[in-house]
Amino acid sequence: MRHLLLARLLRRSSSPSHHLHLVRALSSSSPLPASDADLRKYAGYALLVLGCGAATYYSFPLPPDALHKKAVPFKYAPLPDDLHSVSNWSATHEVHTRVLLQPDSLSSLEDALATAHRERRKLRPLGSGLSPNGLALSRAGMVNLALMDKVLNVDAKKKTVTVQAGIRVAELVDALREHGLTLQNFASIREQQVGGIIQVGAHGTGARLPPIDEQVISMKLVTPAKGTIELSREKDPDLFYLARCGLGGLGVVAEVTLQCVERHQLIEHTFVSNADEVKKNHKKWLSENKHIKYLWIPYTDTVVVVQCNPPSRWKTPKFTSKYGKDEAVQHFRDLYHVSLKKYRYGHLP
């Protein structure tokens, strides 16, 4: 067909320029041979696809009988029974491991660490996972003391308590209530294990209140090589100060003795402020209040200020709100309306 078309065109015109344009048109329509650079590029793409496929195949934890099961599209392969999936509270970090130990006594914890030491395996102590980072998560293995959650001794005269490190702060505070005691300081969320909240140097609110690790009087630290070590200010003080906030790197905290205080009441005063006012009054509020915290509302200049103080022995202070009821929530209404306009989640009322 191409030769027939060429013959017809040659009959219509015999000028050399016409022949030249025709030859260029026909030659441009034919495919050009691929260069060596193009061949290398496509060969690299092919190797990349094969490598990704091989990595996916060998990294997925497929069960032994996976080859005999019918493939189900758009679904992940089921995890093996011995594979544990662990994540922190905010789900920003997650890890899969086949070693997740939960000893229920001091002796079983010692055996677990001694076995890991002989087999040259690493173990990370894991608490309740409240921290936003993944410090406690490890694929090599983890040990959790959730089953070691007993109150061992309460000394009401010295105002001390000895507990296993796996007890949660909420459970400890409830147990101290019947003895007329409480902790000097703790966070608003009380689901942390005592061993974890000490090891990370957690703190509550208030300039004159010590962080949690400074409330420790003595502790038992289980180490892989040297077994259980008892530490206090009198017994090996240098190691004691290091181990109080050791981030789980020196061993696993098994038991802790904490200094408590008498149970008391606090009056909470909450009001709405802004960033400029907080910067102006921060040092003043910090010195005047036993507890103070700030809650910033994202994408606004609004800051919620929470102040907590013990009631006066003579009279209960009466706080008056700086804003009326409607004025106090106007910041939230404005933020809600802006969100509706910007993201079109619905219609304005």
Coordinates of C-alpha atoms in Angstrom, one line a residue:
M1 CA 0.0 0.0 0.0
R2 CA 2.9 2.4 0.8
H3 CA 4.5 1.7 -2.7
L4 CA 1.1 2.3 -4.4
L5 CA 0.7 5.7 -2.6
L6 CA 4.3 6.6 -3.5
A7 CA 3.6 5.9 -7.2
R8 CA 0.5 8.1 -7.3
L9 CA 2.2 11.0 -5.7
L10 CA 5.1 10.8 -8.1
R11 CA 2.7 11.0 -11.0
R12 CA 1.2 14.2 -9.6
S13 CA 4.4 16.1 -9.0
S14 CA 7.9 15.7 -10.5
S15 CA 9.7 18.6 -8.5
P16 CA 12.8 17.6 -6.5
S17 CA 11.5 19.5 -3.4
H18 CA 8.3 17.6 -3.3
H19 CA 10.2 14.3 -3.4
L20 CA 12.4 15.5 -0.5
H21 CA 9.4 16.4 1.7
L22 CA 7.8 13.1 1.0
V23 CA 10.9 11.1 1.9
R24 CA 11.2 13.0 5.2
A25 CA 7.5 12.3 6.1
L26 CA 7.9 8.6 5.3
S27 CA 11.1 8.3 7.2
S28 CA 9.8 10.1 10.3
S29 CA 6.8 7.7 10.6
S30 CA 9.1 4.6 10.9
P31 CA 10.4 3.7 14.5
L32 CA 13.9 4.6 15.4
P33 CA 16.2 1.9 16.8
A34 CA 16.6 2.1 20.6
S35 CA 19.9 3.4 21.9
D36 CA 22.1 1.7 24.5
A37 CA 21.1 4.2 27.1
D38 CA 17.4 3.3 26.6
L39 CA 18.1 -0.4 26.8
R40 CA 20.0 0.1 30.1
K41 CA 17.2 2.2 31.5
Y42 CA 14.5 -0.3 30.8
A43 CA 16.7 -3.2 32.0
G44 CA 17.1 -1.3 35.3
Y45 CA 13.3 -0.9 35.6
A46 CA 12.8 -4.6 35.1
L47 CA 15.4 -5.4 37.8
L48 CA 13.8 -3.0 40.2
V49 CA 10.4 -4.6 39.7
L50 CA 11.8 -8.1 40.2
G51 CA 13.7 -6.9 43.3
C52 CA 10.6 -5.4 44.9
G53 CA 8.6 -8.5 44.2
A54 CA 11.3 -10.7 45.8
A55 CA 11.5 -8.5 48.9
T56 CA 7.8 -8.4 49.3
Y57 CA 7.6 -12.2 49.0
Y58 CA 10.3 -12.9 51.6
S59 CA 9.3 -10.2 54.1
F60 CA 5.7 -11.2 54.5
P61 CA 5.2 -13.7 57.4
L62 CA 3.3 -16.3 55.4
P63 CA 2.1 -19.4 57.1
P64 CA 3.6 -22.8 56.0
D65 CA 0.5 -23.8 54.2
A66 CA 0.1 -20.6 52.3
L67 CA 0.9 -22.2 48.9
H68 CA -2.1 -24.6 49.3
K69 CA -4.6 -21.8 50.0
K70 CA -6.6 -19.9 47.5
A71 CA -5.3 -16.4 47.0
V72 CA -7.7 -13.6 48.1
P73 CA -7.1 -10.3 46.4
F74 CA -6.7 -7.0 48.4
K75 CA -6.2 -8.8 51.7
Y76 CA -3.1 -9.2 53.8
A77 CA -1.8 -12.7 54.6
P78 CA -2.7 -13.7 58.1
L79 CA -0.1 -13.3 60.8
P80 CA 1.3 -16.5 62.4
D81 CA 0.0 -17.3 65.9
D82 CA 3.4 -16.7 67.5
L83 CA 3.8 -13.2 66.0
H84 CA 2.8 -10.4 68.3
S85 CA 1.8 -6.9 67.0
V86 CA 2.6 -4.2 69.5
S87 CA 2.0 -0.4 69.1
N88 CA 2.0 2.7 71.3
W89 CA -1.2 4.5 72.4
S90 CA -1.2 7.0 69.5
A91 CA -0.4 4.2 66.9
T92 CA 2.5 6.2 65.6
H93 CA 4.9 3.3 66.1
E94 CA 4.2 -0.4 65.7
V95 CA 6.4 -3.5 65.6
H96 CA 6.0 -7.3 65.1
T97 CA 7.9 -9.6 67.3
R98 CA 7.9 -13.3 68.2
V99 CA 9.3 -12.7 71.7
L100 CA 7.0 -10.9 74.1
L101 CA 7.5 -12.1 77.6
Q102 CA 5.2 -11.4 80.6
P103 CA 6.8 -12.8 83.8
D104 CA 4.6 -13.0 86.9
S105 CA 7.3 -13.0 89.5
L106 CA 10.8 -11.8 90.3
S107 CA 12.3 -15.2 89.8
S108 CA 10.7 -15.7 86.3
L109 CA 11.9 -12.2 85.3
E110 CA 15.4 -13.2 86.4
D111 CA 15.2 -16.4 84.4
A112 CA 14.0 -14.6 81.3
L113 CA 16.9 -12.1 81.3
A114 CA 19.5 -14.8 82.1
T115 CA 18.2 -16.9 79.2
A116 CA 18.4 -13.9 76.8
H117 CA 21.9 -13.2 78.0
R118 CA 23.1 -16.7 77.4
E119 CA 21.5 -16.8 73.9
R120 CA 22.8 -13.3 73.2
R121 CA 19.3 -11.9 72.5
K122 CA 18.2 -8.4 73.2
L123 CA 15.2 -7.6 75.3
R124 CA 13.5 -4.2 75.8
P125 CA 11.3 -3.5 78.8
L126 CA 7.9 -2.4 77.6
G127 CA 5.3 -0.6 79.7
S128 CA 1.8 0.5 78.8
G129 CA 3.0 2.2 75.6
L130 CA 1.8 5.7 76.5
S131 CA 5.0 7.4 75.2
P132 CA 4.6 9.0 71.8
N133 CA 8.0 7.6 70.7
G134 CA 8.9 4.0 69.9
L135 CA 11.8 3.7 72.4
A136 CA 10.4 0.5 74.1
L137 CA 9.5 -1.3 70.8
S138 CA 11.9 -3.8 69.4
R139 CA 11.6 -6.7 66.9
A140 CA 14.3 -8.6 68.8
G141 CA 12.1 -9.0 71.8
M142 CA 10.3 -7.3 74.7
V143 CA 9.4 -8.0 78.3
N144 CA 6.3 -6.6 79.9
L145 CA 5.6 -6.6 83.7
A146 CA 1.8 -6.2 83.5
L147 CA 1.4 -9.4 85.6
M148 CA 3.7 -8.0 88.3
D149 CA 1.3 -5.4 89.7
K150 CA 1.0 -6.0 93.4
V151 CA 1.4 -3.5 96.3
L152 CA 4.0 -5.2 98.5
N153 CA 4.1 -2.8 101.5
V154 CA 2.7 0.5 102.8
D155 CA 4.3 2.3 105.7
A156 CA 1.8 4.9 106.8
K157 CA 4.2 6.4 109.4
K158 CA 7.1 7.0 106.9
K159 CA 4.6 7.6 104.1
T160 CA 6.3 5.2 101.8
V161 CA 5.0 2.4 99.5
T162 CA 6.7 -0.5 97.9
V163 CA 5.2 -2.0 94.7
Q164 CA 6.0 -4.2 91.8
A165 CA 7.0 -2.2 88.8
G166 CA 4.1 -3.4 86.6
I167 CA 1.3 -1.8 88.7
R168 CA -0.4 1.1 87.0
V169 CA -0.5 4.6 88.5
A170 CA -4.3 4.6 88.7
E171 CA -4.3 1.3 90.7
L172 CA -1.6 2.5 93.0
V173 CA -3.4 5.8 93.8
D174 CA -6.6 3.9 94.5
A175 CA -4.7 1.5 96.8
L176 CA -3.1 4.4 98.7
R177 CA -6.4 6.2 99.3
E178 CA -7.4 3.8 102.1
H179 CA -4.2 4.6 103.9
G180 CA -4.7 8.4 103.6
L181 CA -1.8 8.7 101.2
T182 CA -1.2 9.7 97.6
L183 CA 1.7 10.3 95.2
Q184 CA 3.4 13.7 95.2
N185 CA 2.8 14.2 91.5
F186 CA 1.4 12.3 88.5
A187 CA 0.0 13.1 85.1
S188 CA -3.6 13.6 84.1
I189 CA -3.5 10.2 82.3
R190 CA -2.8 7.5 84.9
E191 CA -2.5 4.4 82.8
Q192 CA 1.3 4.2 82.9
Q193 CA 3.1 1.4 84.7
V194 CA 5.1 2.7 87.7
G195 CA 8.3 1.2 86.3
G196 CA 7.8 3.0 83.0
I197 CA 6.8 6.4 84.4
I198 CA 10.0 6.4 86.5
Q199 CA 12.3 5.2 83.8
V200 CA 11.3 8.0 81.3
G201 CA 11.6 10.8 83.8
A202 CA 7.9 11.7 83.6
H203 CA 6.5 14.7 85.5
G204 CA 3.3 16.4 86.3
T205 CA 2.7 20.1 86.6
G206 CA 4.1 22.6 89.1
A207 CA 7.4 24.3 89.6
R208 CA 7.9 23.2 93.2
L209 CA 7.0 19.5 92.6
P210 CA 9.7 17.0 91.8
P211 CA 9.5 14.6 88.7
I212 CA 8.5 11.0 89.4
D213 CA 12.0 9.6 89.4
E214 CA 13.0 11.9 92.3
Q215 CA 10.3 10.3 94.5
V216 CA 12.1 6.9 94.4
I217 CA 13.7 5.9 97.7
S218 CA 15.0 2.5 96.6
M219 CA 14.5 0.0 93.7
K220 CA 15.3 -3.5 92.5
L221 CA 17.0 -3.7 89.1
V222 CA 17.2 -7.0 87.3
T223 CA 20.2 -7.1 85.0
P224 CA 21.2 -9.7 82.3
A225 CA 24.7 -10.4 83.7
K226 CA 24.6 -9.6 87.4
G227 CA 21.1 -10.6 88.3
T228 CA 19.1 -8.5 90.7
I229 CA 20.7 -5.4 92.2
E230 CA 19.2 -3.4 95.1
L231 CA 19.8 0.3 94.8
S232 CA 19.2 3.2 97.1
R233 CA 20.7 6.6 98.1
E234 CA 22.7 4.7 100.8
K235 CA 23.5 1.6 98.7
D236 CA 25.5 2.3 95.5
P237 CA 24.2 5.9 95.2
D238 CA 26.0 6.6 91.9
L239 CA 24.3 3.7 90.1
F240 CA 21.0 4.5 91.9
Y241 CA 20.9 8.0 90.4
L242 CA 21.7 6.7 86.9
A243 CA 19.2 3.8 87.1
R244 CA 16.2 5.9 88.3
C245 CA 15.9 7.4 84.8
G246 CA 17.7 4.8 82.8
L247 CA 15.2 4.4 79.9
G248 CA 15.5 0.7 80.4
G249 CA 19.1 0.6 79.2
L250 CA 20.6 -0.6 82.5
G251 CA 18.2 -3.3 83.3
V252 CA 14.5 -4.0 84.1
V253 CA 13.0 -2.3 87.2
A254 CA 11.2 -5.0 89.2
E255 CA 10.3 -3.3 92.5
V256 CA 10.2 0.3 93.6
T257 CA 9.8 2.1 96.9
L258 CA 8.2 5.6 96.6
Q259 CA 7.9 8.5 98.9
C260 CA 4.3 9.5 99.3
V261 CA 2.4 12.5 100.8
E262 CA -0.8 12.8 102.7
R263 CA -4.0 12.7 100.6
H264 CA -5.3 16.2 99.9
Q265 CA -7.8 18.0 97.9
L266 CA -7.2 20.4 95.0
I267 CA -9.5 23.1 93.6
E268 CA -9.3 23.5 89.8
H269 CA -9.7 26.8 88.1
T270 CA -9.9 26.7 84.3
F271 CA -10.1 29.8 82.1
V272 CA -9.5 30.8 78.5
S273 CA -6.5 33.0 77.6
N274 CA -4.2 33.7 74.6
A275 CA -0.5 33.3 73.8
D276 CA 0.5 36.9 74.6
E277 CA -1.2 36.8 78.0
V278 CA 0.4 33.5 78.9
K279 CA 3.9 34.8 78.0
K280 CA 3.3 37.9 80.1
N281 CA 2.0 36.0 83.2
H282 CA 3.8 32.7 83.0
K283 CA 6.4 33.3 85.7
K284 CA 3.8 34.8 88.0
W285 CA 1.3 32.0 87.6
L286 CA 4.1 29.4 88.0
S287 CA 5.1 30.9 91.4
E288 CA 1.5 31.4 92.6
N289 CA 0.0 28.0 91.8
K290 CA 0.9 24.5 92.9
H291 CA -0.2 23.0 89.6
I292 CA -0.6 24.8 86.3
K293 CA -0.8 23.6 82.7
Y294 CA -1.6 25.1 79.3
L295 CA -3.7 23.5 76.6
W296 CA -3.3 25.3 73.2
I297 CA -6.1 25.0 70.7
P298 CA -4.5 24.3 67.3
Y299 CA -4.9 26.8 64.5
T300 CA -6.0 29.5 66.9
D301 CA -4.5 31.9 69.5
T302 CA -6.6 30.4 72.2
V303 CA -4.9 28.8 75.3
V304 CA -6.8 27.0 78.0
V305 CA -5.1 27.6 81.4
V306 CA -5.7 25.1 84.2
Q307 CA -4.6 26.0 87.7
C308 CA -4.9 23.6 90.7
N309 CA -4.4 24.6 94.3
P310 CA -5.3 23.3 97.8
P311 CA -8.2 25.0 99.5
S312 CA -7.5 27.5 102.2
R313 CA -7.8 26.4 105.8
W314 CA -10.0 29.4 106.7
K315 CA -12.1 29.9 103.6
T316 CA -12.7 28.4 100.2
P317 CA -11.6 30.8 97.4
K318 CA -14.3 31.8 95.1
F319 CA -13.2 32.1 91.5
T320 CA -15.2 34.2 89.1
S321 CA -15.0 33.6 85.4
K322 CA -13.4 36.3 83.3
Y323 CA -15.8 35.6 80.4
G324 CA -19.6 34.9 80.2
K325 CA -20.8 31.5 79.2
D326 CA -21.4 32.4 75.6
E327 CA -18.2 34.4 75.3
A328 CA -16.1 31.5 76.8
V329 CA -17.1 29.1 74.0
Q330 CA -17.0 31.7 71.2
H331 CA -13.4 30.6 70.3
F332 CA -14.6 27.1 69.7
R333 CA -17.6 28.2 67.7
D334 CA -15.4 30.3 65.4
L335 CA -12.9 27.4 64.9
Y336 CA -15.9 25.2 64.0
H337 CA -17.2 27.6 61.5
V338 CA -13.8 28.1 59.9
S339 CA -13.4 24.4 59.6
L340 CA -16.7 24.0 57.9
K341 CA -15.9 26.7 55.4
K342 CA -12.4 25.5 54.7
Y343 CA -12.9 21.7 54.5
R344 CA -16.6 21.7 53.4
Y345 CA -17.7 19.1 55.9
G346 CA -21.2 20.3 56.1
H347 CA -23.5 23.4 55.9
L348 CA -23.3 26.3 58.3
P349 CA -26.3 26.5 60.6

